Amino acid sequence: MKIFLWKWLPVFDMVDDDTVGESGDEQGKSFVEVTMQCNVPQQSEENADGGQKGKAYKNIVSRGRTVMEAIRKMSLEESRPPFGQHTKIVLIGEKMARLMNLQGVLSLYLHTYEIRPSANILISKGIGRHLLEVTRNTDIPGIRLQRIYQNHYKTNGILPLFTIGQTASKMASDASFLLQAVKLEKGKVLFDGGAVIKGSSKRLIGFLTHEEVEGLNWLTGQAKGIVQVFDKEKRQNFAVEIKSIERTVTPYINGNKISFDVNIEGKVSLFETWHIPTDLLNEDHVKSLEKLVENEVNRLVHLTLHKMQKKYKVDVADFRDQFRISYPIQWLELKNKWDDHFRKAQINTKVNIRILDHGERGRTM
C-alpha cells in the first residue's frame, strides 16, 4: 500500500504573458494568469511501479482581473478546487514582478488563512509557467523546485530560504530585499542569481548574478558550501568548504556622511587542492592559501557592493538594520530615503580566513 502525501500540490505561477499589465482596451484592462500544479496520484503510483508512463502532474491555467478571481475560476473547471494550505512555492514571472507592486500581487496570500506564511517565493526569469513543465514524467516540477531550493546549505550560490512572511515584513517596512531567481535553460531549471526588489516601489528592478549572490551571502554572514579559488601564480585550482562564519557590521555617522566597517571571519576546511605535492603542515604555505581565499572572498563582496550601490542603488544586505539599532534617533530622519543614503555610504571590508583542517589525510596531498 502506497501513501501519497501530496494529493494536491498547487504551485502558483503569476506571469505576464501578453496579458498581465498589458492594455486590453482603451480602459487599460489587465489580467493575471495563474498556473496551479497538482500531482496525479494514480499516475504517480503507476510510474513508481514501472507501469504505464505518463505525467505525474497536471497544470491548470486560469486568468482573471485579480489573483483571487483567477483561482476561483478553477473551481468551475476542476472537481478538486485548489487547497492553499498545501502551497510550498509561490512562483512569480519576471514581467509581472517588474510591472506590478508585489504587495498587491501577494495581498491575497497575506490576508487569507488558507495560505501558510511559510511558503517560499521565487522569481522566474522570463515566463514562470514554463518552469512548471519538465521532460521527465516522474518529476513533479513544483516539488523539484522546492527540493533544489533546500540545497542552499550545500552551495553559496543559492540564497537562504525566503518565505511569504519574511517578504511581508520587508514590504511593510519599505525595505529593499532579494528573492531567489530561477530560469529555464536548454530544458533545465537553474537557480540563477537573485531578484532585486526595490523597497519604495516593491517592484523587480534587476538581478544579481550567481557570483554576486555568493558575495551577498558573505556580507550577510550566511555563506555556505565551498569557495573555489584559482592560484594565478601556480595556475592551479583548490577548493575549501565553509565551516563557520562570523560577520560584524559597525555603522558610523559624521554629519551627513554614513560609513560601515564590515568584518568577516570565516573558518574553512581544505578538501581539494591541485597543488601537487602540497605540504599541509607548513604554516607559511597554509597562510598563503588562506590569503588566496581571503582575496577571493573580498572580490565577491566588492562585486556585490558595487552592483548594490552603483547600479541598483539599494540596500539588500540589511545594512539598514545595523544602522537602525546603533542610531535609532538618526534612523527616524533617514529611514524614508534609506536607499538613497546607502548608495552614498562608504563601506570598508576586512576578511580573515582560517583553514582549520585538511580532511583526513596526513602531511601531504
Tab-separated table of C-alpha atoms in Angstrom:
chain	number	residue	atom	x	y	z
A	1	MET	CA	0.000	0.000	0.000
A	2	LYS	CA	1.408	3.370	-1.045
A	3	ILE	CA	0.588	6.623	0.721
A	4	PHE	CA	0.912	9.892	-1.200
A	5	LEU	CA	1.367	12.956	0.981
A	6	TRP	CA	0.595	15.327	-1.877
A	7	LYS	CA	-2.800	14.554	-3.371
A	8	TRP	CA	-2.850	18.180	-4.459
A	9	LEU	CA	0.224	20.298	-4.894
A	10	PRO	CA	-0.595	23.825	-6.009
A	11	VAL	CA	2.359	25.861	-7.225
A	12	PHE	CA	1.413	29.441	-8.018
A	13	ASP	CA	2.773	30.937	-11.211
A	14	MET	CA	1.705	34.501	-11.781
A	15	VAL	CA	3.002	35.525	-15.179
A	16	ASP	CA	2.554	38.338	-17.608
A	17	ASP	CA	2.323	36.530	-20.918
A	18	ASP	CA	0.702	39.126	-23.200
A	19	THR	CA	-1.979	39.613	-20.536
A	20	VAL	CA	-0.701	40.959	-17.242
A	21	GLY	CA	-0.043	44.653	-17.276
A	22	GLU	CA	-0.995	44.997	-20.957
A	23	SER	CA	-3.828	47.241	-22.046
A	24	GLY	CA	-6.707	45.041	-23.182
A	25	ASP	CA	-8.659	48.027	-24.495
A	26	GLU	CA	-8.797	51.790	-24.160
A	27	GLN	CA	-9.753	51.411	-20.498
A	28	GLY	CA	-6.489	49.606	-19.790
A	29	LYS	CA	-7.771	46.190	-18.743
A	30	SER	CA	-5.128	43.895	-17.305
A	31	PHE	CA	-5.291	40.213	-16.477
A	32	VAL	CA	-3.478	37.903	-14.120
A	33	GLU	CA	-2.602	34.422	-15.305
A	34	VAL	CA	-2.286	31.842	-12.557
A	35	THR	CA	-0.965	28.324	-13.107
A	36	MET	CA	-1.759	25.777	-10.424
A	37	GLN	CA	0.100	22.489	-10.408
A	38	CYS	CA	-1.254	19.326	-8.813
A	39	ASN	CA	0.048	15.792	-8.851
A	40	VAL	CA	-1.868	12.823	-10.253
A	41	PRO	CA	-1.687	10.103	-7.534
A	42	GLN	CA	-2.775	7.225	-9.785
A	43	GLN	CA	-0.207	8.115	-12.408
A	44	SER	CA	2.480	8.633	-9.783
A	45	GLU	CA	1.808	5.128	-8.429
A	46	GLU	CA	1.982	3.576	-11.899
A	47	ASN	CA	5.276	5.322	-12.571
A	48	ALA	CA	6.688	4.132	-9.246
A	49	ASP	CA	5.675	0.554	-10.066
A	50	GLY	CA	7.238	0.700	-13.515
A	51	GLY	CA	3.847	0.605	-15.205
A	52	GLN	CA	2.422	2.843	-17.887
A	53	LYS	CA	4.373	6.048	-18.120
A	54	GLY	CA	2.653	9.408	-18.036
A	55	LYS	CA	2.951	12.779	-16.407
A	56	ALA	CA	2.751	12.623	-12.631
A	57	TYR	CA	1.244	16.105	-12.556
A	58	LYS	CA	-1.024	18.465	-14.429
A	59	ASN	CA	-1.047	22.231	-14.784
A	60	ILE	CA	-4.283	24.190	-14.586
A	61	VAL	CA	-4.221	27.681	-16.080
A	62	SER	CA	-6.721	30.427	-15.341
A	63	ARG	CA	-6.949	34.169	-15.920
A	64	GLY	CA	-8.673	36.954	-14.049
A	65	ARG	CA	-8.550	40.612	-13.169
A	66	THR	CA	-7.223	39.594	-9.740
A	67	VAL	CA	-5.391	36.569	-8.376
A	68	MET	CA	-8.444	35.547	-6.365
A	69	GLU	CA	-10.726	35.686	-9.402
A	70	ALA	CA	-8.321	33.541	-11.419
A	71	ILE	CA	-8.116	30.935	-8.650
A	72	ARG	CA	-11.870	30.836	-8.080
A	73	LYS	CA	-12.440	30.263	-11.802
A	74	MET	CA	-10.568	26.972	-11.440
A	75	SER	CA	-13.420	25.705	-9.269
A	76	LEU	CA	-15.679	25.942	-12.329
A	77	GLU	CA	-13.492	23.503	-14.244
A	78	GLU	CA	-11.943	21.175	-11.656
A	79	SER	CA	-13.647	18.753	-9.281
A	80	ARG	CA	-10.888	19.402	-6.750
A	81	PRO	CA	-10.533	23.137	-6.095
A	82	PRO	CA	-7.075	24.448	-5.134
A	83	PHE	CA	-6.210	23.900	-1.481
A	84	GLY	CA	-3.947	26.728	-0.321
A	85	GLN	CA	-2.564	25.033	2.787
A	86	HIS	CA	-0.574	22.678	0.575
A	87	THR	CA	1.290	25.562	-1.056
A	88	LYS	CA	5.061	25.204	-0.915
A	89	ILE	CA	6.176	27.589	-3.662
A	90	VAL	CA	4.877	30.892	-5.000
A	91	LEU	CA	6.478	31.476	-8.384
A	92	ILE	CA	6.205	34.963	-9.880
A	93	GLY	CA	7.035	35.696	-13.510
A	94	GLU	CA	9.596	38.377	-14.344
A	95	LYS	CA	7.295	40.702	-16.272
A	96	MET	CA	4.672	40.715	-13.542
A	97	ALA	CA	7.332	41.389	-10.891
A	98	ARG	CA	8.636	44.346	-12.908
A	99	LEU	CA	5.248	45.911	-13.673
A	100	MET	CA	3.146	45.114	-10.614
A	101	ASN	CA	3.531	46.096	-6.970
A	102	LEU	CA	4.381	42.823	-5.182
A	103	GLN	CA	2.457	43.874	-2.105
A	104	GLY	CA	-0.666	43.922	-4.252
A	105	VAL	CA	0.236	40.701	-6.050
A	106	LEU	CA	0.720	38.876	-2.744
A	107	SER	CA	-2.108	40.577	-0.847
A	108	LEU	CA	-4.355	37.521	-1.201
A	109	TYR	CA	-1.679	35.282	0.321
A	110	LEU	CA	-1.123	37.756	3.157
A	111	HIS	CA	-4.795	38.036	4.127
A	112	THR	CA	-6.208	34.538	3.756
A	113	TYR	CA	-5.931	31.769	6.319
A	114	GLU	CA	-5.622	29.187	3.522
A	115	ILE	CA	-2.058	30.178	2.603
A	116	ARG	CA	0.682	29.449	5.101
A	117	PRO	CA	3.251	32.242	5.577
A	118	SER	CA	5.998	29.591	5.463
A	119	ALA	CA	5.594	29.106	1.693
A	120	ASN	CA	8.716	30.135	-0.222
A	121	ILE	CA	8.850	32.714	-3.017
A	122	LEU	CA	10.854	32.504	-6.246
A	123	ILE	CA	11.141	34.939	-9.160
A	124	SER	CA	11.304	33.486	-12.653
A	125	LYS	CA	13.497	34.955	-15.357
A	126	GLY	CA	11.054	35.036	-18.230
A	127	ILE	CA	7.686	33.275	-18.178
A	128	GLY	CA	7.236	31.370	-14.945
A	129	ARG	CA	4.756	28.847	-16.316
A	130	HIS	CA	7.487	27.244	-18.404
A	131	LEU	CA	9.320	26.169	-15.243
A	132	LEU	CA	6.357	24.015	-14.296
A	133	GLU	CA	6.933	21.680	-17.230
A	134	VAL	CA	9.684	19.062	-17.384
A	135	THR	CA	10.543	16.265	-19.781
A	136	ARG	CA	10.805	13.537	-17.141
A	137	ASN	CA	7.333	12.194	-16.470
A	138	THR	CA	8.083	11.064	-12.922
A	139	ASP	CA	9.085	14.558	-11.810
A	140	ILE	CA	6.650	16.968	-10.227
A	141	PRO	CA	8.297	20.313	-11.050
A	142	GLY	CA	6.900	22.170	-8.049
A	143	ILE	CA	8.313	19.625	-5.594
A	144	ARG	CA	11.590	19.563	-7.508
A	145	LEU	CA	11.892	23.360	-7.253
A	146	GLN	CA	11.342	23.180	-3.506
A	147	ARG	CA	13.913	20.418	-3.024
A	148	ILE	CA	16.569	22.220	-5.075
A	149	TYR	CA	15.919	25.382	-3.068
A	150	GLN	CA	16.530	23.401	0.121
A	151	ASN	CA	20.052	22.660	-1.148
A	152	HIS	CA	21.119	26.188	-0.199
A	153	TYR	CA	23.214	24.784	2.653
A	154	LYS	CA	25.360	22.935	0.090
A	155	THR	CA	26.164	25.847	-2.209
A	156	ASN	CA	26.900	29.514	-1.654
A	157	GLY	CA	25.215	30.420	-4.939
A	158	ILE	CA	21.670	29.951	-3.582
A	159	LEU	CA	20.038	32.374	-1.175
A	160	PRO	CA	18.695	31.147	2.178
A	161	LEU	CA	15.018	30.167	2.113
A	162	PHE	CA	12.764	33.236	1.961
A	163	THR	CA	9.098	32.970	2.877
A	164	ILE	CA	5.864	34.883	2.305
A	165	GLY	CA	6.015	36.011	5.934
A	166	GLN	CA	9.521	37.431	5.537
A	167	THR	CA	8.522	39.129	2.287
A	168	ALA	CA	5.537	40.761	4.001
A	169	SER	CA	7.794	42.060	6.770
A	170	LYS	CA	10.232	43.595	4.276
A	171	MET	CA	7.480	45.257	2.270
A	172	ALA	CA	5.749	46.614	5.378
A	173	SER	CA	8.952	48.469	6.308
A	174	ASP	CA	9.630	49.624	2.709
A	175	ALA	CA	12.940	47.746	2.766
A	176	SER	CA	14.651	46.569	-0.404
A	177	PHE	CA	15.369	42.850	-0.465
A	178	LEU	CA	16.444	39.912	-2.587
A	179	LEU	CA	14.481	36.867	-3.755
A	180	GLN	CA	15.943	33.725	-5.314
A	181	ALA	CA	15.817	33.804	-9.123
A	182	VAL	CA	15.272	30.745	-11.332
A	183	LYS	CA	15.334	30.278	-15.083
A	184	LEU	CA	14.812	27.665	-17.763
A	185	GLU	CA	17.864	26.996	-19.926
A	186	LYS	CA	18.072	24.241	-22.532
A	187	GLY	CA	15.243	22.361	-20.860
A	188	LYS	CA	16.812	22.545	-17.396
A	189	VAL	CA	15.676	24.551	-14.395
A	190	LEU	CA	18.579	26.548	-12.955
A	191	PHE	CA	18.768	28.574	-9.765
A	192	ASP	CA	20.495	31.641	-11.153
A	193	GLY	CA	21.245	34.673	-9.001
A	194	GLY	CA	18.884	36.896	-7.082
A	195	ALA	CA	15.977	39.184	-7.963
A	196	VAL	CA	16.362	42.716	-6.576
A	197	ILE	CA	13.110	44.141	-5.176
A	198	LYS	CA	13.182	47.900	-4.542
A	199	GLY	CA	11.576	48.850	-1.244
A	200	SER	CA	9.915	52.091	-2.332
A	201	SER	CA	8.211	50.651	-5.426
A	202	LYS	CA	8.025	46.990	-4.347
A	203	ARG	CA	8.908	46.012	-7.894
A	204	LEU	CA	11.668	43.994	-9.522
A	205	ILE	CA	14.420	46.303	-10.806
A	206	GLY	CA	17.064	43.771	-11.852
A	207	PHE	CA	19.097	40.723	-10.920
A	208	LEU	CA	22.302	39.843	-9.100
A	209	THR	CA	24.483	37.228	-10.765
A	210	HIS	CA	25.445	33.882	-9.228
A	211	GLU	CA	28.774	35.346	-8.044
A	212	GLU	CA	27.091	38.431	-6.619
A	213	VAL	CA	24.750	36.206	-4.602
A	214	GLU	CA	27.853	34.483	-3.215
A	215	GLY	CA	29.216	37.882	-2.212
A	216	LEU	CA	25.911	38.835	-0.606
A	217	ASN	CA	25.879	35.650	1.475
A	218	TRP	CA	29.312	36.591	2.816
A	219	LEU	CA	28.116	40.142	3.544
A	220	THR	CA	25.104	38.889	5.492
A	221	GLY	CA	27.031	36.170	7.332
A	222	GLN	CA	25.078	33.345	5.693
A	223	ALA	CA	27.730	31.869	3.408
A	224	LYS	CA	27.554	28.087	2.959
A	225	GLY	CA	29.136	25.471	0.733
A	226	ILE	CA	32.541	25.985	-0.859
A	227	VAL	CA	34.884	28.698	-2.068
A	228	GLN	CA	36.540	27.905	-5.389
A	229	VAL	CA	39.938	29.611	-5.758
A	230	PHE	CA	42.369	29.886	-8.664
A	231	ASP	CA	46.043	30.434	-7.793
A	232	LYS	CA	47.279	32.635	-10.651
A	233	GLU	CA	50.937	32.224	-9.718
A	234	LYS	CA	50.908	28.425	-9.824
A	235	ARG	CA	47.947	28.262	-12.216
A	236	GLN	CA	46.222	25.670	-10.060
A	237	ASN	CA	42.756	25.368	-8.508
A	238	PHE	CA	41.789	24.483	-4.979
A	239	ALA	CA	38.538	24.475	-3.010
A	240	VAL	CA	37.702	24.970	0.648
A	241	GLU	CA	34.461	24.172	2.453
A	242	ILE	CA	32.949	26.822	4.722
A	243	LYS	CA	32.603	25.512	8.271
A	244	SER	CA	31.548	28.668	10.090
A	245	ILE	CA	31.338	32.399	9.543
A	246	GLU	CA	31.090	35.387	11.836
A	247	ARG	CA	30.229	38.799	10.455
A	248	THR	CA	30.045	42.077	12.335
A	249	VAL	CA	28.862	45.385	10.899
A	250	THR	CA	29.705	48.637	12.689
A	251	PRO	CA	27.949	51.765	11.400
A	252	TYR	CA	29.202	55.334	11.824
A	253	ILE	CA	27.650	58.724	11.128
A	254	ASN	CA	29.509	62.025	10.872
A	255	GLY	CA	27.212	64.846	9.894
A	256	ASN	CA	25.514	63.668	6.717
A	257	LYS	CA	28.164	61.048	5.963
A	258	ILE	CA	27.438	57.399	6.738
A	259	SER	CA	30.030	54.633	6.752
A	260	PHE	CA	30.228	50.984	7.731
A	261	ASP	CA	33.045	48.708	8.831
A	262	VAL	CA	32.324	45.102	7.877
A	263	ASN	CA	34.453	42.403	9.488
A	264	ILE	CA	34.092	38.864	8.111
A	265	GLU	CA	35.807	35.912	9.772
A	266	GLY	CA	35.478	32.513	8.198
A	267	LYS	CA	36.705	29.068	9.181
A	268	VAL	CA	37.155	26.574	6.361
A	269	SER	CA	38.453	23.093	5.604
A	270	LEU	CA	40.808	22.417	2.716
A	271	PHE	CA	39.414	19.339	0.974
A	272	GLU	CA	40.706	19.652	-2.576
A	273	THR	CA	43.900	21.125	-3.966
A	274	TRP	CA	45.661	20.634	-7.284
A	275	HIS	CA	48.943	21.859	-5.837
A	276	ILE	CA	50.865	18.580	-6.091
A	277	PRO	CA	52.581	17.944	-3.732
A	278	THR	CA	51.120	20.220	-1.060
A	279	ASP	CA	52.669	20.391	2.409
A	280	LEU	CA	49.657	20.925	4.610
A	281	LEU	CA	51.687	21.165	7.817
A	282	ASN	CA	53.838	24.008	6.534
A	283	GLU	CA	52.491	27.087	8.305
A	284	ASP	CA	53.731	29.546	5.682
A	285	HIS	CA	52.148	27.538	2.887
A	286	VAL	CA	48.811	27.306	4.714
A	287	LYS	CA	48.866	31.061	5.324
A	288	SER	CA	49.445	31.657	1.624
A	289	LEU	CA	46.378	29.546	0.842
A	290	GLU	CA	44.348	31.456	3.433
A	291	LYS	CA	45.394	34.717	1.781
A	292	LEU	CA	44.198	33.470	-1.598
A	293	VAL	CA	40.808	32.573	-0.108
A	294	GLU	CA	40.586	35.999	1.538
A	295	ASN	CA	41.301	37.689	-1.793
A	296	GLU	CA	38.564	35.676	-3.498
A	297	VAL	CA	36.005	36.483	-0.789
A	298	ASN	CA	36.967	40.166	-0.989
A	299	ARG	CA	36.481	40.087	-4.752
A	300	LEU	CA	32.992	38.612	-4.405
A	301	VAL	CA	31.999	41.068	-1.668
A	302	HIS	CA	33.146	44.143	-3.602
A	303	LEU	CA	31.471	42.846	-6.755
A	304	THR	CA	28.187	42.721	-4.841
A	305	LEU	CA	28.635	46.084	-3.139
A	306	HIS	CA	29.364	47.765	-6.473
A	307	LYS	CA	26.187	46.367	-8.024
A	308	MET	CA	24.110	47.364	-4.976
A	309	GLN	CA	25.430	50.900	-4.597
A	310	LYS	CA	26.313	51.965	-8.134
A	311	LYS	CA	23.833	50.207	-10.405
A	312	TYR	CA	20.665	49.486	-8.440
A	313	LYS	CA	21.285	51.942	-5.574
A	314	VAL	CA	19.515	49.790	-2.993
A	315	ASP	CA	20.441	48.046	0.245
A	316	VAL	CA	19.575	44.349	0.029
A	317	ALA	CA	22.167	43.294	2.631
A	318	ASP	CA	20.319	44.610	5.713
A	319	PHE	CA	22.771	47.420	6.500
A	320	ARG	CA	19.663	49.410	7.442
A	321	ASP	CA	19.018	47.164	10.454
A	322	GLN	CA	22.543	47.664	11.797
A	323	PHE	CA	22.216	51.436	11.423
A	324	ARG	CA	18.726	51.477	12.983
A	325	ILE	CA	19.929	49.593	16.065
A	326	SER	CA	23.022	51.770	16.564
A	327	TYR	CA	21.454	55.149	15.765
A	328	PRO	CA	17.700	54.975	16.486
A	329	ILE	CA	17.184	58.765	16.564
A	330	GLN	CA	19.042	59.438	13.306
A	331	TRP	CA	17.266	56.465	11.756
A	332	LEU	CA	13.909	58.192	12.132
A	333	GLU	CA	15.227	61.027	9.969
A	334	LEU	CA	16.816	58.822	7.304
A	335	LYS	CA	14.561	55.774	7.013
A	336	ASN	CA	12.193	57.178	4.372
A	337	LYS	CA	15.076	57.630	1.924
A	338	TRP	CA	17.418	54.966	3.232
A	339	ASP	CA	18.388	53.526	-0.155
A	340	ASP	CA	19.451	56.992	-1.298
A	341	HIS	CA	21.665	57.411	1.771
A	342	PHE	CA	23.019	53.876	1.454
A	343	ARG	CA	24.264	54.346	-2.115
A	344	LYS	CA	26.494	57.199	-0.878
A	345	ALA	CA	27.813	55.360	2.176
A	346	GLN	CA	31.441	54.310	2.471
A	347	ILE	CA	31.764	50.608	3.222
A	348	ASN	CA	35.086	49.233	4.460
A	349	THR	CA	35.531	45.469	4.495
A	350	LYS	CA	38.028	43.216	6.209
A	351	VAL	CA	38.136	39.470	5.581
A	352	ASN	CA	40.005	36.962	7.712
A	353	ILE	CA	40.019	33.285	6.726
A	354	ARG	CA	41.440	30.446	8.790
A	355	ILE	CA	41.990	26.930	7.449
A	356	LEU	CA	41.052	24.604	10.315
A	357	ASP	CA	41.968	21.224	8.867
A	358	HIS	CA	42.794	19.326	5.731
A	359	GLY	CA	40.404	16.409	5.854
A	360	GLU	CA	41.707	13.006	6.928
A	361	ARG	CA	44.967	12.987	5.001
A	362	GLY	CA	48.370	13.433	6.565
A	363	ARG	CA	51.211	15.793	5.787
A	364	THR	CA	50.814	15.960	2.003
A	365	MET	CA	48.128	15.677	-0.615
